[in-house]
């Protein structure tokens, strides 16, 4: 059996703290279960990010500097979505409909001043999508990560990668409510913790293994 | 440990065959897993009903006559719904949008001629709802089981109970797609097999144990 | 030109007062525009019903006694629905998720004690549906009018017709939010007042003219 | 009364040809009604774009060169959305789920090679949003115009503006189905032609008049 050692290549996997009145966040709830696990000969290091503009990024940058991951996958909650959403792009705007957990509500300000309007993820998102479907897990490519802390973190991550460490693969995935949350959101879809865990493993494995993405149609007409 | 014996009181639990182009039906997929299990000192007998008007009921009636269940719970697929739907009422109409599996498409004909317009279930649906919520499983009361084979079976079951065996408790529950089905229905919600199995056990246990239903608001404004 | 006279056969058309924090109700907003109009040689008499259990019915019964309508069409708001919903059936239950406008919240009590579980409308709902589609107005048959004041009024109306005046045709139609309401309900569908007015005229005309309904599939699988 | 003259400043307003089996496109259906109209002392010139990658842009560029508009507003159909969607950003990717009207299906190719990942619109989208709400028209800011011809045209327009004519204001708006289309899409929301026409006038007026956008929260958490 492969032993975990600190010299192994590692994956940095992040989830978020609860926000918007929730007592849990499905991202951290599942991400934390994979701490110190081994996927495709890579050690998984997990990290809970605060649901706060800027401080979330400072903590993420620190962890990247400390662990030198080959892959950074950030995970966040998308209450109301039915399936795993693999995000294609992050945009350089904060437009918060509600306060973050520190009471900040930036409106129409850039995530990073004087930086590009957007970054595409460099993850093999189409391969990840097909791998999820083969594992019988509902999933789709999403073309917007919103304008809140999730998009903020994804943009900040991709800016860092593009400016400083292009060898890192990085991206963002949104997950539905857990069933225990959906009970309190009349008519909201959910996904079980087991399915979410399987999904994370499938995606990490694919992101590590794939050399180049493939072209299969997974767009939207609007 | 309690041994299953044929003299034990029993629960008749039914699922449906796949329909509408699906290769599986989440109802039978989960119901079949509980065959010969023991819940609250009752033996569970399972039965797959064909997705056919009338023949489904003939088979159901035969099983009731054979097994003398104290509880009959019929389960069907509601593709597109997010949660367990506990049906409140069945109505005396067949109005098939698509053919059943035998090629029949009744339109605006009664399930049973000269019978009442509808029957309320005699299950403790509010207790079942609360028990599901306590088990952190998304669920709601539904006020329509549609006008297809599901409603047909529920109506036929309740007609039989009301006319011939009022001591039997009977009702119907709709369940979402399984994740493996939702993969083929872009954007459709799903529920895992584990969650569905837990839900069935919780509902059967509650339906057997509860002496009288409670009054908690679970209606809809339209 | 046909003159309106009190000896003409008449249609009683009702809408509801606003409820649930709304300042208007799309049903009365449009119904009131048709007061004293003439459709298919019938005079239209309109009536605003309070959004209150029981008092709504008392007022409806009084108007029926006063005007001797040949057709009673009650209209209510279904916030969140996309299209005109022609209701097929009313059920004998009140289960109020929120207080009515008088502060009452009946839970699981019958609309009328010792009365049937449900009544089907005697309107030609399939003809009305086809007529709306021919007029290019989105519409569907609905198999539940909910368990709030709308269903309460529909049940009470059909009970009266079945018990006392079977020569009257009666039924219920749910309508979406108006655009001015949807502005305050993030992401809710709406229908313009002009479209709603056209829809009411089309349905009243069809309900008056049709001798017998036709059989076209318009059911739901769940 | 102001007379239309060719020396007046002009607005270029585009709609699309029908696609995906539709016989009409709500964008051109309404846009064409405003041809040669006068809004805020600007002449409105309308143009129907083909639903084709690249050729749509060639035709748009030609019209910009010919008419020297101060404002270019492109409008497209977003079947399934409930409200007017004012697009915030266009991304440099074509990922066609279905063929365009010329049979092309680009997958994961850039709209324009070696160009930025995305452009933000320079329209005062928050002012336009508030103006629509004041006019009681349902509307929202959208953070994705999809990956089909609509996004393609929006990206190409904004690329042209940013590279060559930064004095032009340009952007994109998605509109729901018309009611006549929704009749054929079971359960789809729609918006009437009158409401769409009012919306276009309100947005054009605001886009011409506003000197600078305001900051009001209109983002999404995901």
Coordinates of N, CA and C in Angstrom, one line a residue, chain A residues 19 77-81 87-89 91-98 105 107-109 116-120 125-126 141 143-151 174 213-222, chain D residues 19 77-81 87-89 91-98 105 107-109 116-120 125-126 141 143-151 174 213-222:
Chain A
X19 N -22.7 29.8 5.1 CA -23.0 31.3 4.9 C -24.5 31.3 4.7
X77 N -20.8 25.9 -2.4 CA -22.2 25.5 -2.4 C -23.0 26.3 -3.5
X78 N -23.8 25.6 -4.2 CA -24.7 26.3 -5.2 C -26.2 25.9 -4.8
X79 N -26.7 26.4 -3.8 CA -28.1 26.0 -3.4 C -29.1 26.3 -4.5
X80 N -29.8 25.2 -4.9 CA -30.8 25.3 -5.9 C -30.4 24.6 -7.2
X81 N -29.1 24.4 -7.4 CA -28.6 23.6 -8.5 C -28.9 22.1 -8.2
X87 N -17.1 24.6 -13.1 CA -17.0 26.0 -13.6 C -16.0 26.2 -14.7
X88 N -16.3 26.9 -15.8 CA -15.5 27.1 -16.9 C -14.6 28.3 -16.8
X89 N -15.2 29.4 -16.1 CA -14.5 30.7 -16.2 C -14.8 31.5 -14.9
X91 N -14.8 35.6 -13.4 CA -14.8 36.9 -13.9 C -14.4 37.9 -12.8
X92 N -13.8 39.0 -13.3 CA -13.1 40.0 -12.4 C -14.1 41.0 -11.8
X93 N -15.1 40.5 -11.1 CA -16.1 41.4 -10.5 C -16.6 40.8 -9.2
X94 N -16.8 41.7 -8.2 CA -17.5 41.3 -7.0 C -18.8 42.1 -7.0
X95 N -19.9 41.4 -6.9 CA -21.2 42.0 -6.9 C -22.1 41.2 -5.9
X96 N -22.0 41.6 -4.6 CA -22.6 40.7 -3.6 C -24.0 41.1 -3.3
X97 N -24.9 40.1 -3.5 CA -26.3 40.3 -3.2 C -26.6 40.4 -1.7
X98 N -25.7 39.6 -1.0 CA -25.8 39.6 0.5 C -24.4 39.8 1.1
X105 N -20.0 43.9 1.7 CA -20.9 43.7 0.5 C -20.3 44.5 -0.7
X107 N -19.8 45.9 -4.3 CA -20.7 46.0 -5.4 C -19.9 46.5 -6.6
X108 N -19.9 45.7 -7.6 CA -19.3 46.2 -8.9 C -17.9 46.7 -8.7
X109 N -17.1 46.0 -7.9 CA -15.7 46.3 -7.8 C -14.9 45.1 -8.3
X116 N -7.1 41.2 -15.8 CA -8.0 40.8 -17.0 C -9.5 40.6 -16.5
X117 N -10.4 40.7 -17.5 CA -11.8 40.6 -17.2 C -12.2 39.2 -16.8
X118 N -11.4 38.2 -17.2 CA -11.8 36.8 -16.8 C -10.6 35.9 -17.1
X119 N -10.7 34.7 -16.5 CA -9.7 33.7 -16.7 C -10.5 32.4 -16.9
X120 N -10.1 31.6 -18.0 CA -10.7 30.3 -18.1 C -9.9 29.3 -17.2
X125 N -12.0 20.2 -18.1 CA -13.4 20.1 -17.6 C -14.3 19.2 -18.4
X126 N -14.0 19.0 -19.7 CA -14.8 18.1 -20.4 C -14.5 16.6 -20.0
X141 N -21.3 21.4 -17.2 CA -20.4 22.6 -17.3 C -21.2 23.8 -17.0
X143 N -21.1 28.1 -16.9 CA -20.4 29.2 -17.5 C -20.4 30.5 -16.6
X144 N -20.9 30.3 -15.4 CA -20.8 31.4 -14.5 C -20.7 30.9 -13.1
X145 N -19.8 31.4 -12.3 CA -19.6 31.0 -10.9 C -20.2 32.0 -10.0
X146 N -21.1 32.9 -10.6 CA -21.7 34.0 -9.9 C -20.8 35.2 -9.7
X147 N -21.2 36.0 -8.7 CA -20.4 37.2 -8.5 C -20.1 37.4 -7.0
X148 N -20.1 36.3 -6.3 CA -20.0 36.3 -4.8 C -18.6 35.7 -4.5
X149 N -18.5 35.2 -3.3 CA -17.2 34.7 -2.8 C -16.6 33.6 -3.6
X150 N -17.5 32.7 -4.1 CA -17.0 31.6 -4.9 C -16.3 32.1 -6.2
X151 N -16.9 32.9 -6.9 CA -16.3 33.5 -8.1 C -15.0 34.2 -7.7
X174 N -19.0 23.8 -8.2 CA -20.2 24.1 -7.3 C -21.0 22.8 -7.0
X213 N -7.4 18.2 -22.5 CA -8.8 18.0 -22.5 C -9.3 17.5 -23.9
X214 N -10.5 17.0 -23.9 CA -11.1 16.6 -25.2 C -12.2 17.6 -25.6
X215 N -12.6 17.5 -26.8 CA -13.7 18.5 -27.3 C -15.0 17.7 -27.4
X216 N -15.8 17.9 -26.5 CA -17.2 17.4 -26.6 C -18.1 18.5 -26.3
X217 N -19.2 18.6 -27.0 CA -20.2 19.7 -26.8 C -20.8 19.7 -25.4
X218 N -20.7 20.7 -24.7 CA -21.3 20.8 -23.4 C -21.7 22.3 -23.1
X219 N -22.0 23.0 -24.1 CA -22.3 24.4 -23.9 C -23.8 24.7 -23.7
X220 N -24.2 25.9 -23.7 CA -25.6 26.3 -23.5 C -25.9 27.4 -24.5
X221 N -27.2 27.4 -25.0 CA -27.5 28.4 -26.0 C -27.7 29.8 -25.4
X222 N -27.9 29.8 -24.1 CA -28.0 31.1 -23.4 C -27.6 31.0 -21.9
Chain D
X19 N -34.2 29.9 -34.7 CA -33.3 28.8 -34.6 C -33.9 27.7 -33.8
X77 N -32.8 35.4 -28.1 CA -33.9 34.6 -27.4 C -33.2 33.7 -26.3
X78 N -33.8 33.8 -25.1 CA -33.4 32.8 -24.1 C -34.6 32.0 -23.6
X79 N -34.9 31.0 -24.4 CA -36.1 30.2 -24.1 C -35.9 29.5 -22.7
X80 N -36.9 29.8 -21.9 CA -36.9 29.2 -20.5 C -36.6 30.2 -19.4
X81 N -36.0 31.4 -19.8 CA -35.9 32.4 -18.8 C -37.2 33.2 -18.7
X87 N -27.1 41.3 -20.1 CA -25.9 40.5 -20.0 C -24.7 41.4 -19.5
X88 N -24.0 40.9 -18.6 CA -22.9 41.7 -18.0 C -21.6 41.5 -18.8
X89 N -21.4 40.3 -19.3 CA -20.1 39.9 -19.8 C -20.2 38.9 -21.0
X91 N -17.8 36.0 -23.2 CA -16.6 35.2 -23.0 C -16.1 34.7 -24.4
X92 N -14.8 34.5 -24.5 CA -14.1 34.1 -25.7 C -14.2 32.6 -26.0
X93 N -15.4 32.1 -26.1 CA -15.5 30.7 -26.4 C -16.7 30.4 -27.2
X94 N -16.6 29.5 -28.2 CA -17.8 28.9 -28.8 C -17.9 27.5 -28.4
X95 N -19.0 27.1 -27.8 CA -19.3 25.7 -27.5 C -20.7 25.4 -27.8
X96 N -21.0 24.9 -29.0 CA -22.4 24.8 -29.5 C -23.0 23.5 -29.2
X97 N -24.1 23.5 -28.4 CA -24.8 22.3 -28.1 C -25.5 21.8 -29.3
X98 N -26.0 22.7 -30.2 CA -26.7 22.3 -31.4 C -26.0 23.1 -32.6
X105 N -21.0 23.6 -35.9 CA -21.1 23.3 -34.4 C -19.7 23.4 -33.8
X107 N -16.8 23.7 -31.2 CA -16.7 23.2 -29.8 C -15.4 23.7 -29.2
X108 N -15.5 24.5 -28.2 CA -14.3 24.9 -27.4 C -13.3 25.6 -28.3
X109 N -13.7 26.4 -29.2 CA -12.8 27.2 -30.0 C -13.1 28.7 -29.6
X116 N -8.7 38.6 -25.6 CA -8.9 38.4 -24.2 C -10.0 37.3 -23.9
X117 N -9.9 36.8 -22.7 CA -10.9 35.8 -22.2 C -12.3 36.3 -22.2
X118 N -12.5 37.6 -21.9 CA -13.8 38.1 -21.8 C -13.8 39.6 -21.9
X119 N -14.9 40.2 -22.2 CA -15.1 41.7 -22.1 C -16.4 42.0 -21.3
X120 N -16.3 42.9 -20.4 CA -17.5 43.4 -19.8 C -18.2 44.4 -20.7
X125 N -25.6 48.9 -17.1 CA -26.6 47.8 -16.9 C -27.4 48.0 -15.6
X126 N -26.9 48.5 -14.6 CA -27.6 48.7 -13.3 C -28.7 49.8 -13.5
X141 N -29.9 41.1 -14.0 CA -28.5 41.0 -14.6 C -28.2 39.6 -14.8
X143 N -25.0 36.9 -15.7 CA -23.5 36.8 -15.8 C -23.0 35.8 -16.8
X144 N -23.9 35.3 -17.6 CA -23.5 34.4 -18.8 C -24.5 34.6 -19.9
X145 N -24.0 34.8 -21.1 CA -24.8 34.8 -22.3 C -24.7 33.5 -23.0
X146 N -24.2 32.5 -22.3 CA -24.1 31.1 -22.9 C -22.8 31.0 -23.7
X147 N -22.8 30.0 -24.6 CA -21.6 29.8 -25.4 C -22.0 29.5 -26.9
X148 N -23.1 30.1 -27.2 CA -23.7 29.8 -28.6 C -23.6 31.2 -29.4
X149 N -24.4 31.3 -30.4 CA -24.3 32.5 -31.3 C -24.5 33.8 -30.5
X150 N -25.4 33.8 -29.5 CA -25.6 35.1 -28.8 C -24.3 35.6 -28.1
X151 N -23.7 34.7 -27.4 CA -22.4 35.1 -26.7 C -21.4 35.5 -27.8
X174 N -30.9 39.3 -23.4 CA -31.7 38.1 -23.7 C -33.2 38.3 -23.3
X213 N -22.8 54.6 -14.8 CA -23.7 53.6 -14.1 C -23.6 53.9 -12.6
X214 N -24.6 53.3 -11.9 CA -24.7 53.4 -10.5 C -24.4 52.1 -9.9
X215 N -24.0 52.0 -8.6 CA -23.7 50.8 -7.9 C -24.9 50.3 -7.1
X216 N -25.6 49.4 -7.5 CA -26.7 48.7 -6.7 C -26.4 47.2 -6.9
X217 N -26.6 46.5 -5.8 CA -26.4 45.1 -5.8 C -27.3 44.3 -6.7
X218 N -26.8 43.6 -7.6 CA -27.7 42.8 -8.5 C -26.9 41.5 -8.9
X219 N -26.1 41.0 -8.0 CA -25.3 39.8 -8.3 C -26.0 38.5 -7.9
X220 N -25.3 37.4 -8.1 CA -25.8 36.1 -7.7 C -24.7 35.4 -6.9
X221 N -25.2 34.6 -5.9 CA -24.2 33.9 -5.1 C -23.5 32.7 -5.8
X222 N -24.1 32.3 -6.9 CA -23.5 31.2 -7.8 C -24.1 31.3 -9.1

